């Protein structure tokens, strides 16, 4: 299992790094659990396939019968790797951007959606959405995809760097995209 995990993470490092022109230089710890240990330790919701511990800086994944489930393992590891990569740049990132980037590199959505939930409601948590949490991930993916298609993946990395320098989200958006965050939130995805 550990060899498969390392191989997938090497692929994520190369693929995501090339897209964003960023390769973290610090090692990333990955902890593999049984399914029960994972949920007991992380207290993650039942739908979670893995978790990135932003406080401890570790990827935590449950592994149960990996044989025949390599695609799912790859999806989870790529997603959590992107969180680790974002965390290596900044700890000041709106959640929808962090989750949107993680979902973007999976490219699993058949289409994009607009704002179902105002983006500023998705800055800190998706938990309050309950059973509709999938909408938050899909919307986050759609907004990040829009920004990447319009400006480039490297500009998303530049946005993260702006956050790391202490720029507030409005200033970071204005510097990188030429529009304030407030303007983007009020105009993106509306018909």
CSV table of C-alpha atoms in Angstrom, one decimal:
chain,number,residue,atom,x,y,z
A,1,UNK,CA,0.0,0.0,0.0
A,2,UNK,CA,2.7,2.5,0.9
A,3,UNK,CA,4.4,2.0,-2.5
A,4,UNK,CA,1.1,2.7,-4.3
A,5,UNK,CA,0.6,5.8,-2.1
A,6,UNK,CA,4.1,7.1,-2.8
A,7,UNK,CA,3.8,6.5,-6.5
A,8,UNK,CA,0.5,8.4,-6.7
A,9,UNK,CA,1.9,11.3,-4.6
A,10,UNK,CA,4.9,11.5,-6.9
A,11,UNK,CA,2.5,11.8,-9.9
A,12,UNK,CA,0.5,14.5,-8.0
A,13,UNK,CA,3.8,16.4,-7.2
A,14,UNK,CA,4.8,16.4,-10.8
A,15,UNK,CA,1.4,17.0,-12.4
A,16,UNK,CA,0.1,19.7,-10.0
A,17,UNK,CA,3.6,21.3,-9.8
A,18,UNK,CA,3.9,21.6,-13.5
A,19,UNK,CA,0.4,23.2,-13.8
A,20,UNK,CA,1.0,25.7,-11.0
A,21,UNK,CA,4.8,26.1,-11.5
A,22,UNK,CA,5.3,25.3,-7.9
A,23,UNK,CA,7.0,22.4,-6.2
A,24,UNK,CA,6.9,22.3,-2.4
A,25,UNK,CA,10.4,21.7,-1.0
A,26,UNK,CA,9.3,20.3,2.4
A,27,UNK,CA,8.3,16.7,2.9
A,28,UNK,CA,4.6,15.9,3.3
A,29,UNK,CA,3.6,13.3,5.9
A,30,UNK,CA,1.0,10.8,5.0
A,31,UNK,CA,-0.7,8.6,7.7
A,32,UNK,CA,-2.5,5.5,6.5
A,33,UNK,CA,-5.3,4.2,8.7
A,34,UNK,CA,-7.9,1.5,8.8
A,35,UNK,CA,-11.3,2.9,8.0
A,36,UNK,CA,-12.3,2.8,11.7
A,37,UNK,CA,-9.1,4.4,12.9
A,38,UNK,CA,-9.4,7.1,10.3
A,39,UNK,CA,-12.9,8.2,11.4
A,40,UNK,CA,-12.1,7.8,15.1
A,41,UNK,CA,-9.0,9.9,14.8
A,42,UNK,CA,-10.1,12.6,12.4
A,43,UNK,CA,-13.8,12.8,13.3
A,44,UNK,CA,-14.3,13.5,9.6
A,45,UNK,CA,-17.8,13.2,8.2
A,46,UNK,CA,-18.8,9.8,6.8
A,47,UNK,CA,-18.5,11.0,3.2
A,48,UNK,CA,-14.8,12.0,3.6
A,49,UNK,CA,-12.4,9.9,1.6
A,50,UNK,CA,-9.4,11.5,3.3
A,51,UNK,CA,-8.3,14.5,5.2
A,52,UNK,CA,-5.6,17.1,5.3
A,53,UNK,CA,-4.7,18.2,8.8
A,54,UNK,CA,-4.0,21.9,8.4
A,55,UNK,CA,-2.8,22.2,12.0
A,56,UNK,CA,-0.4,19.2,11.8
A,57,UNK,CA,0.3,19.4,8.1
A,58,UNK,CA,-0.4,15.7,7.4
A,59,UNK,CA,-2.5,13.8,4.9
A,60,UNK,CA,-4.6,11.2,6.6
A,61,UNK,CA,-6.3,8.5,4.5
A,62,UNK,CA,-8.3,5.4,5.3
A,63,UNK,CA,-7.2,2.4,3.3
A,64,UNK,CA,-9.4,-0.6,3.0
A,65,UNK,CA,-8.8,-3.2,0.3
A,66,UNK,CA,-6.9,-1.0,-2.2
A,67,UNK,CA,-6.8,-3.7,-4.8
A,68,UNK,CA,-9.2,-2.7,-7.6
A,69,UNK,CA,-9.7,0.8,-6.0
A,70,UNK,CA,-6.6,2.5,-7.3
A,71,UNK,CA,-8.7,5.2,-9.1
A,72,UNK,CA,-10.4,6.1,-5.8
A,73,UNK,CA,-7.1,6.2,-4.0
A,74,UNK,CA,-5.6,8.4,-6.7
A,75,UNK,CA,-8.6,10.8,-6.5
A,76,UNK,CA,-8.3,11.1,-2.7
A,77,UNK,CA,-4.5,11.5,-2.7
A,78,UNK,CA,-4.5,14.1,-5.5
A,79,UNK,CA,-7.2,16.1,-3.7
A,80,UNK,CA,-5.4,16.0,-0.3
A,81,UNK,CA,-2.0,16.7,-1.9
A,82,UNK,CA,-3.4,19.9,-3.4
A,83,UNK,CA,-4.4,20.9,0.1
A,84,UNK,CA,-0.9,20.2,1.4
A,85,UNK,CA,0.5,22.2,-1.5
A,86,UNK,CA,-1.8,25.2,-0.8
A,87,UNK,CA,-0.9,25.0,2.9
A,88,UNK,CA,2.8,25.1,2.0
A,89,UNK,CA,2.2,28.5,0.3
A,90,UNK,CA,-0.3,30.1,2.6
A,91,UNK,CA,-2.6,29.4,5.6
A,92,UNK,CA,-4.8,32.3,4.6
A,93,UNK,CA,-7.0,30.9,1.7
A,94,UNK,CA,-10.7,31.0,1.4
A,95,UNK,CA,-12.0,27.5,1.6
A,96,UNK,CA,-13.8,27.6,-1.8
A,97,UNK,CA,-10.4,28.4,-3.5
A,98,UNK,CA,-8.6,25.6,-1.6
A,99,UNK,CA,-11.3,23.0,-2.3
A,100,UNK,CA,-11.8,24.4,-5.9
A,101,UNK,CA,-8.2,23.8,-6.7
A,102,UNK,CA,-8.2,20.3,-5.2
A,103,UNK,CA,-11.3,19.5,-7.3
A,104,UNK,CA,-9.9,21.2,-10.4
A,105,UNK,CA,-7.0,18.8,-10.7
A,106,UNK,CA,-9.4,15.8,-10.6
A,107,UNK,CA,-11.6,17.2,-13.4
A,108,UNK,CA,-14.5,14.9,-12.5
A,109,UNK,CA,-17.4,17.2,-13.0
A,110,UNK,CA,-19.4,16.9,-16.2
A,111,UNK,CA,-20.1,20.6,-16.4
A,112,UNK,CA,-19.7,23.9,-14.5
A,113,UNK,CA,-22.3,25.6,-12.4
A,114,UNK,CA,-22.8,29.2,-11.3
A,115,UNK,CA,-23.4,30.5,-7.8
A,116,UNK,CA,-25.9,28.3,-6.1
A,117,UNK,CA,-24.5,29.5,-2.8
A,118,UNK,CA,-22.8,33.0,-2.7
A,119,UNK,CA,-19.0,32.3,-2.7
A,120,UNK,CA,-18.5,34.5,0.4
A,121,UNK,CA,-20.6,31.9,2.3
A,122,UNK,CA,-18.1,29.3,1.3
A,123,UNK,CA,-15.0,31.0,2.7
A,124,UNK,CA,-14.6,29.1,6.0
A,125,UNK,CA,-16.8,26.0,6.1
A,126,UNK,CA,-19.0,23.8,4.1
A,127,UNK,CA,-20.3,21.8,7.0
A,128,UNK,CA,-23.4,24.0,7.5
A,129,UNK,CA,-24.7,22.8,4.1
A,130,UNK,CA,-25.3,19.3,5.5
A,131,UNK,CA,-26.4,17.0,2.7
A,132,UNK,CA,-25.8,19.7,0.1
A,133,UNK,CA,-22.1,19.8,0.7
A,134,UNK,CA,-21.5,18.4,-2.8
A,135,UNK,CA,-22.9,21.6,-4.3
A,136,UNK,CA,-20.2,23.6,-2.5
A,137,UNK,CA,-17.4,21.4,-4.0
A,138,UNK,CA,-18.9,21.6,-7.4
A,139,UNK,CA,-19.4,25.4,-7.2
A,140,UNK,CA,-15.8,25.8,-5.9
A,141,UNK,CA,-14.5,23.7,-8.8
A,142,UNK,CA,-16.5,25.9,-11.2
A,143,UNK,CA,-15.3,29.2,-9.9
A,144,UNK,CA,-11.6,28.1,-9.8
A,145,UNK,CA,-12.0,26.6,-13.3
A,146,UNK,CA,-13.3,29.9,-14.5
A,147,UNK,CA,-10.4,31.8,-13.0
A,148,UNK,CA,-7.8,29.4,-14.4
A,149,UNK,CA,-9.4,29.4,-17.9
A,150,UNK,CA,-9.5,33.2,-17.9
A,151,UNK,CA,-6.2,33.9,-16.3
A,152,UNK,CA,-4.1,30.6,-15.9
A,153,UNK,CA,-3.2,28.1,-13.2
A,154,UNK,CA,0.0,30.0,-12.4
A,155,UNK,CA,-2.1,33.1,-11.6
A,156,UNK,CA,-3.9,31.0,-9.0
A,157,UNK,CA,-0.6,30.2,-7.4
A,158,UNK,CA,0.3,33.9,-7.5
A,159,UNK,CA,-3.0,34.6,-5.7
A,160,UNK,CA,-2.0,32.1,-3.0
A,161,UNK,CA,1.4,33.9,-2.7
A,162,UNK,CA,-0.4,37.2,-2.3
A,163,UNK,CA,-2.4,35.7,0.6
A,164,UNK,CA,0.8,34.5,2.2
A,165,UNK,CA,2.2,38.1,2.0
A,166,UNK,CA,-0.8,39.3,4.1
A,167,UNK,CA,-2.8,40.9,1.4
A,168,UNK,CA,-6.5,40.8,2.1
A,169,UNK,CA,-8.6,38.9,-0.4
A,170,UNK,CA,-9.9,42.1,-2.2
A,171,UNK,CA,-6.3,43.4,-2.7
A,172,UNK,CA,-5.0,40.0,-3.7
A,173,UNK,CA,-7.8,39.6,-6.3
A,174,UNK,CA,-7.2,43.1,-7.6
A,175,UNK,CA,-3.4,42.6,-7.9
A,176,UNK,CA,-3.7,39.3,-9.6
A,177,UNK,CA,-6.9,39.4,-11.6
A,178,UNK,CA,-7.6,43.2,-12.0
A,179,UNK,CA,-10.9,42.9,-10.2
A,180,UNK,CA,-11.7,43.0,-6.4
A,181,UNK,CA,-12.9,39.9,-4.7
A,182,UNK,CA,-16.2,41.6,-3.9
A,183,UNK,CA,-16.7,42.4,-7.6
A,184,UNK,CA,-15.8,38.8,-8.6
A,185,UNK,CA,-18.3,37.4,-6.0
A,186,UNK,CA,-21.1,39.7,-7.1
A,187,UNK,CA,-20.6,39.0,-10.8
A,188,UNK,CA,-19.3,35.5,-11.3
A,189,UNK,CA,-21.7,32.8,-12.3
A,190,UNK,CA,-24.7,35.0,-12.5
A,191,UNK,CA,-26.9,35.0,-15.6
